[in-house]
């Protein structure tokens, strides 16, 4: 497992945090470590998911990720 922290724009409340946490939790090969306003830290299996796919899951919830 590798770990990455993704900066997330546009989050302003606990509902935002919950939406991102749920989206990341649905990804195969991802373990959510921490989600707070502005960032998410996850552990992931690089054989099953890429950092780009993780960012796409965040963006699908409406929050720009970098």
Tab-separated table of C-alpha atoms in Angstrom, residues 34-59:
chain	number	residue	atom	x	y	z
A	34	UNK	CA	-8.335	11.038	6.979
A	35	UNK	CA	-10.675	13.488	5.283
A	36	UNK	CA	-10.986	17.072	6.437
A	37	UNK	CA	-12.010	20.326	4.831
A	38	UNK	CA	-9.421	20.913	2.118
A	39	UNK	CA	-7.635	17.547	1.995
A	40	UNK	CA	-7.952	13.775	2.026
A	41	UNK	CA	-5.304	11.214	2.919
A	42	UNK	CA	-5.720	7.663	1.658
A	43	UNK	CA	-3.731	4.470	1.444
A	44	UNK	CA	-4.116	2.711	-1.887
A	45	UNK	CA	-3.025	-0.400	-3.735
A	46	UNK	CA	-1.267	0.853	-6.906
A	47	UNK	CA	-2.075	-2.447	-8.608
A	48	UNK	CA	-5.792	-1.717	-8.273
A	49	UNK	CA	-6.188	2.061	-8.400
A	50	UNK	CA	-4.159	5.114	-9.445
A	51	UNK	CA	-3.880	8.514	-7.759
A	52	UNK	CA	-5.570	9.946	-10.855
A	53	UNK	CA	-8.595	7.677	-10.337
A	54	UNK	CA	-8.740	8.727	-6.685
A	55	UNK	CA	-8.767	12.403	-7.731
A	56	UNK	CA	-11.480	11.668	-10.315
A	57	UNK	CA	-13.700	10.192	-7.584
A	58	UNK	CA	-13.344	13.419	-5.590
A	59	UNK	CA	-14.042	15.549	-8.658
